[in-house]
Amino acid sequence: MFGLKPDLCSVPMPETHYGVDDYAKSTARWCPGCGGHSILSSVQKICKEKQYVPEKTVFVSGIGCSSRFPHYMGTYGFHGLHGRAFPVASGIKFRRPDLNVFVITGDGDCCSIGAGHWVHAVRYNMKMVVLLFDNSIYGLTKKQTSPTSAIGTVSNTHPKGSVLPPINPIQTTLGISNASFVAQTTDWNPAHMYATIRKAADHPGFAFVRIVQRCPIFMKDLYADKAADPDSVILLSHENGINLDPAIAKTFKRVIEHDPSDIHKAREYAELRDGIPVGLFYQNTENPCYDDYGAHNLGMTVAEKTQALEELLDKYMN
Amino acid sequence: MENQIIEPSGLRPMGTRKNSKVVDQTVVEIVSDSGEGAQKCGQSLGSISAKMGNGVWTVEIIPAEIQPPARSREGASGIRVRIGSKKVTNMGNHANLVVALNEQVLYGRLAQDAYKEGTVLLIENKWANHELEHIRNQYAEAITEFKAQGLDVREIPMETECLKLVRDAQKGKNMWVLGMLCGIYGRDMERAEEQVRGIFRKKSEKIISSNLELLSAGYDWALNNLEFNYEIPAMKLDVDQVVMNGNEAMSFGTMAAGIELCSMYPITPATSVSHHLAENFEKVGGIVHQAEDEIAAIGFAIGASYAGKTALTVTSGPGLALKTEFIGLAVMAEIPLVIINVQRGGPSTGLPTKVEQSDMLAAIYGETGDAPKIVFAAATIEECFHFVILARKLAETFRTPVMLLSDTNLATGVQPFPRPKINSEWFASPIDQSAWKEGVGAFQWSAETGISKRPIPGQKGGMYTLTGLAHDEKSRVAYDPDINQRSAEHRSRKMAAFQQTLKRPAINGDAEGDLLLVGWGSTLGAIEEAVAKAQEEGLKVSSIHLRFLLPLEPGLKDIFSRFKKVVTVELNYSDKVGDPMITSENRRYSQLAWYLRAHTLTDVDCFSNVFGQPMSPAKVLQFIQNEVKK
Ligand SMILES: Cc1ncc(C[n+]2csc(CCOP(=O)(O)OP(=O)(O)O)c2C)c(N)n1
Ligand SMILES: [Mg+2]
């Protein structure tokens, strides 16, 4: 009963100190100017700060340019199927609470083919950081309309412009029951992006971060002026929000004070159209986490299992 | 509301058994509208019999809807129970006796050729005096018709007898019928009482005693009012036995394999595996995850497997179709995984509650690209237990998904088998968290066997990114086409390496002759019973039964070459030459026949159908007789 619990995988805290290089692998093969590069360095920096043990960390992705991300990390990685990163990541975490799990997904991956899993993953609220690389286009397959493309987007599937309004990933996530952390940032403000992902990594549940991302090849003009114009973003600021260096915070011209425990205001601000709201929309650390259920009966010994099974078989005896 | 007893009598069965006829086997059916408890009644009869040492096989008769309209011909719900002195391996042929709670449900079974001349029909007679004229007429017509068809019709006052004991005969009539059948077949009433107490264990003592009264009354009524009764002598049991259906056996197998996760989405007839697990799994350190769909179910299982806990996903036809992309990934990235497919009728939604063996080729070839994986099929309920344990072992040894096939007949059939003695070696070993050997790739394929060892997250130095893209030994994305050829060779070589460890299938009968039948899956019992009869008649017929489908067991071509004719017996579709448009050139063969023809270059023929019914020994015997005479 009190014997060795082999599957708890408790490895003693390492004495090693990990540097940024410990989280890097091969050179990223994204296009020059792709937002992916700056996200990658932010994430590696956070891994270092959190001193995640590389072998205890798994980056799970789907398929897309963004989903190549795990190949560039020095941790374990799972580059799986288009749209299916969430179930895989949830399955990894379910019986391995000792692993740090990240999900890297694209706007097509998450909001189109994987939309069903997205809804349920939010509801499972398992501890993992989710980074939605939203470039409003299908990158890897060369410029098709994405569910987050603005209406009128000219693409190879809609040469005359797309005809439907886009999904709002923040509003959608806020609408799913048991949502517990919803934040937004942009790839052209590395300091804000870093602070946002950092906050997500500290969250004890499913931390959803949409990163508004530039695609210099297929959506060259989409954020070109926005990235240069400080008026194009609106900072959601609060003492319980994203921790920004005051010097950085000062660079934002438009600021709204928003308490991230207020889901109604969060939903209101998710609809802001005259600028890109960035910051923490909503956080709730009290929501039930499905991984607690998943781990509740870990560590039974073979002797315990055998005894329980023999007792069950007794009930089926002749 | 509780179904209270009006006149508690407290009597135990009194009737004495006289002039019992001894039979070595019998087939009983109970048919009714849904919700009348016919299945509970039949399962109980089966259990009591198994506990007495009789061989038993049950087949559920399930309508497609939960509550189809009452008294409808298609709505028949019920069960067939075959009881024998020896081990029973299949549903048998025509029923010897059928209990019907109304006359309409019987038509469907008659159309399915379930009865023969002389089959005794014990039918509820309350319809003869029903307040509605058209029902009285329907009943009268049916009785005339059943008699004309040769059934030995006995009209039984079931409702009237039950109403002597309870206010609502609808609740409890099945227990009265169980008592009646116990009387007819000389079942041990102590075991019967135990059974009834078990069924109602969560109910009040009042309800239990009310049902026990009905049981006794049915028993007495049979002995006092029917001129026939039987003995079915039982075997002396020298080993402990357990009684369960195939899905329960698969659930037990999962637990005994040390699998910790069953990730599923509900689908008939696979779901009850997860029901049984949901009830018991947590006591042995496991959990059922009900996913949002079948794709997520297998993805979740794959995640757990990747993280070192080889998982199970269980499904049926339409669900298997959805899982194919992930199965391909598991093959490509060499992720151990157990997939159970409890086959039902197809394609599409097909016949959800009926048996078919039509997924064999989908199981073997269902993925795009070349995706070899181990595929095997259970042929008995006992194998449903042991094969799950084997499946996990094979999945981990060969670093591959393993597909285990079952079907509705095994899933819902109840049979006793020797009680397994839980072996600690069956359980998965604790996951390896030791440091990974430096320099070894995540796919360091052995040139000999294609097998490689996999790093598990947590293993220091083993960090790799698993990918469904073509990849080299170090799991690096392959930009060189040679790597794709080489990795495909290694994945295929694993199947060959496993095949080298398999034994030739055992031949049931002589190793040469006029006809060899080849079966797979749940048809084993029917085929072997038919072959035994044919051999008694002096026909030179033998059979083999395959368990492994990919890779195939060795020696098949050699075995086939010693028979004048080789024919598969299967529950899947094949064309018949002579039907409109069908020629020997365009004819589509049944699945195993097709596969064996390609594999052995032997002119393998097939005997197959998709009536949704289990194969009966009589049909196989008739086929053998025709075939050998030809
Ligand atoms: C089942 C399936 N369908 C389609 C594809 C082709 N495909 C690959 S990536 C992709 C879209 C990628 O867009 P997004 O998710 O936005 O990622 P990005 O490349 O923009 O980062 C598509 C359609 C696929 N790999 N699998
Ligand atoms: Mg995109």
Short mmCIF file of C-alpha atoms in Angstrom, two decimals, chain A residues 6-9 11 16 18 22 25 29 54-59 63 68 70-82 84-96 98-99 113 116-118 120-121 124 126 290 293-300 302 304-306 308-318, chain B residues 47 50-52 191 237 240-244 248 252 255-256 258 260-261 276 280-293 295-296 299-304 306-309 325-326 329 335 416 419-422 424 427-428 430-431 433 455-469 475 477 479:
data_model
loop_
_atom_site.label_atom_id
_atom_site.label_comp_id
_atom_site.label_asym_id
_atom_site.label_seq_id
_atom_site.Cartn_x
_atom_site.Cartn_y
_atom_site.Cartn_z
CA PRO A 6 6.37 3.93 -9.85
CA ASP A 7 4.19 5.93 -12.18
CA LEU A 8 4.29 9.21 -10.37
CA CYS A 9 7.56 9.80 -12.20
CA VAL A 11 12.28 13.02 -10.54
CA THR A 16 21.39 21.81 -13.35
CA TYR A 18 19.22 25.49 -17.87
CA ASP A 22 18.94 24.15 -23.67
CA LYS A 25 17.24 22.82 -31.36
CA ARG A 29 12.83 27.49 -41.04
CA PRO A 54 13.58 20.07 -20.86
CA GLU A 55 12.78 16.35 -20.68
CA LYS A 56 9.71 17.15 -18.61
CA THR A 57 8.34 19.58 -21.16
CA VAL A 58 6.31 18.74 -24.26
CA PHE A 59 5.32 21.06 -27.10
CA ILE A 63 -0.10 21.10 -38.87
CA ARG A 68 6.57 23.41 -36.95
CA PRO A 70 8.15 21.89 -31.61
CA HIS A 71 10.93 21.00 -34.06
CA TYR A 72 12.76 24.14 -32.95
CA MET A 73 12.58 23.38 -29.24
CA GLY A 74 15.07 21.33 -27.27
CA THR A 75 12.26 19.67 -25.31
CA TYR A 76 10.03 16.74 -26.22
CA GLY A 77 7.66 17.55 -29.05
CA PHE A 78 4.62 16.12 -30.80
CA HIS A 79 3.96 17.46 -34.29
CA GLY A 80 0.77 15.57 -35.03
CA LEU A 81 -2.27 16.06 -37.24
CA HIS A 82 -3.94 19.16 -38.62
CA ARG A 84 -5.78 17.67 -33.47
CA ALA A 85 -3.21 19.10 -31.10
CA PHE A 86 -5.73 19.56 -28.28
CA PRO A 87 -6.77 15.92 -27.83
CA VAL A 88 -3.14 14.78 -27.99
CA ALA A 89 -2.00 17.38 -25.47
CA SER A 90 -4.90 16.52 -23.17
CA GLY A 91 -4.07 12.82 -23.40
CA ILE A 92 -0.44 13.51 -22.56
CA LYS A 93 -1.37 15.59 -19.53
CA PHE A 94 -4.18 13.33 -18.27
CA ARG A 95 -1.97 10.68 -16.70
CA ARG A 96 1.29 12.63 -16.62
CA ASP A 98 4.48 15.92 -14.01
CA LEU A 99 4.88 17.16 -17.60
CA ILE A 113 -10.54 21.92 -38.57
CA GLY A 116 -14.62 21.07 -31.99
CA HIS A 117 -11.56 20.11 -29.98
CA TRP A 118 -10.88 23.74 -29.12
CA HIS A 120 -13.84 20.94 -25.45
CA ALA A 121 -10.24 21.62 -24.52
CA TYR A 124 -11.54 20.46 -19.84
CA MET A 126 -6.30 21.14 -18.10
CA TYR A 290 -10.01 17.80 -15.69
CA TYR A 293 -9.62 13.97 -12.17
CA GLY A 294 -7.20 12.29 -14.57
CA ALA A 295 -4.52 11.99 -11.94
CA HIS A 296 -6.70 11.05 -9.00
CA ASN A 297 -5.90 7.35 -8.96
CA LEU A 298 -2.33 7.26 -10.23
CA GLY A 299 0.27 5.09 -8.62
CA MET A 300 -1.53 1.88 -7.69
CA VAL A 302 0.51 -4.27 -9.26
CA GLU A 304 -3.21 -3.63 -5.36
CA LYS A 305 -4.47 -3.94 -8.91
CA THR A 306 -4.30 -7.73 -8.83
CA ALA A 308 -8.94 -5.50 -6.89
CA LEU A 309 -9.26 -7.47 -10.12
CA GLU A 310 -9.56 -10.81 -8.38
CA GLU A 311 -12.35 -9.32 -6.29
CA LEU A 312 -14.12 -8.11 -9.40
CA LEU A 313 -13.77 -11.52 -11.02
CA ASP A 314 -15.34 -13.10 -7.94
CA LYS A 315 -18.58 -11.38 -8.88
CA TYR A 316 -18.58 -13.16 -12.24
CA MET A 317 -17.94 -16.57 -10.77
CA ASN A 318 -20.09 -19.49 -11.48
CA SER B 47 -26.36 -17.58 -15.82
CA ALA B 50 -23.78 -21.85 -16.42
CA LYS B 51 -23.57 -21.95 -12.67
CA MET B 52 -25.06 -25.45 -12.72
CA ARG B 191 -29.23 -20.55 -7.89
CA LEU B 237 -16.90 -28.50 -13.18
CA ASP B 240 -13.58 -22.38 -11.54
CA GLN B 241 -15.53 -20.59 -14.22
CA VAL B 242 -16.62 -17.03 -14.82
CA VAL B 243 -19.65 -16.07 -16.87
CA MET B 244 -19.71 -12.91 -18.93
CA GLU B 248 -17.20 -7.52 -20.33
CA PHE B 252 -11.50 -7.32 -17.84
CA MET B 255 -7.75 -4.01 -16.66
CA ALA B 256 -5.59 -7.13 -16.53
CA GLY B 258 -2.53 -2.79 -16.83
CA GLU B 260 -4.80 2.89 -17.45
CA LEU B 261 -6.88 4.76 -19.98
CA HIS B 276 -18.12 -1.96 -17.68
CA ASN B 280 -14.82 -0.87 -12.36
CA PHE B 281 -11.71 0.68 -13.91
CA GLU B 282 -10.95 3.19 -11.18
CA LYS B 283 -10.62 0.41 -8.64
CA VAL B 284 -7.62 -0.87 -10.57
CA GLY B 285 -6.01 2.47 -11.32
CA GLY B 286 -7.65 3.25 -14.65
CA ILE B 287 -9.99 5.89 -16.06
CA VAL B 288 -12.48 6.11 -18.91
CA HIS B 289 -12.31 9.34 -20.89
CA GLN B 290 -15.43 10.07 -22.91
CA ALA B 291 -14.09 12.31 -25.65
CA GLU B 292 -15.96 14.81 -27.79
CA ASP B 293 -15.79 12.52 -30.84
CA ILE B 295 -11.07 11.53 -33.54
CA ALA B 296 -10.47 13.16 -30.18
CA GLY B 299 -5.95 11.46 -30.25
CA PHE B 300 -6.26 11.51 -26.49
CA ALA B 301 -5.29 7.82 -26.30
CA ILE B 302 -2.30 8.50 -28.54
CA GLY B 303 -1.24 11.38 -26.30
CA ALA B 304 -1.29 9.09 -23.28
CA TYR B 306 3.20 8.81 -26.37
CA ALA B 307 3.67 9.83 -22.75
CA GLY B 308 4.30 6.19 -21.83
CA LYS B 309 0.87 4.88 -20.85
CA GLU B 325 -5.97 9.57 -39.90
CA PHE B 326 -4.74 9.12 -36.35
CA LEU B 329 -0.01 8.76 -37.53
CA ILE B 335 3.14 4.84 -31.21
CA PRO B 416 -18.77 -19.40 -19.16
CA ARG B 419 -11.61 -18.14 -14.53
CA PRO B 420 -8.38 -16.35 -15.42
CA LYS B 421 -5.75 -16.27 -12.72
CA ILE B 422 -4.47 -12.70 -12.78
CA SER B 424 1.40 -9.82 -12.59
CA PHE B 427 0.42 -5.61 -16.41
CA ALA B 428 2.30 -2.84 -18.14
CA PRO B 430 6.23 1.16 -14.88
CA ILE B 431 7.29 3.68 -17.49
CA GLN B 433 12.32 7.31 -16.78
CA PRO B 455 12.08 7.61 -25.65
CA ILE B 456 9.32 8.55 -23.23
CA PRO B 457 8.91 12.13 -22.04
CA GLY B 458 10.72 12.43 -18.75
CA GLN B 459 13.71 10.49 -20.05
CA LYS B 460 16.68 12.81 -19.87
CA GLY B 461 18.54 13.08 -23.13
CA GLY B 462 15.75 11.41 -25.12
CA MET B 463 14.16 14.64 -26.31
CA TYR B 464 12.79 14.37 -29.84
CA THR B 465 9.89 15.77 -31.76
CA LEU B 466 7.55 13.08 -32.90
CA THR B 467 6.20 13.83 -36.35
CA GLY B 468 3.84 12.36 -38.89
CA LEU B 469 6.10 13.69 -41.61
CA SER B 475 13.02 11.93 -35.98
CA VAL B 477 11.95 15.75 -40.97
CA TYR B 479 13.95 16.04 -47.06
#
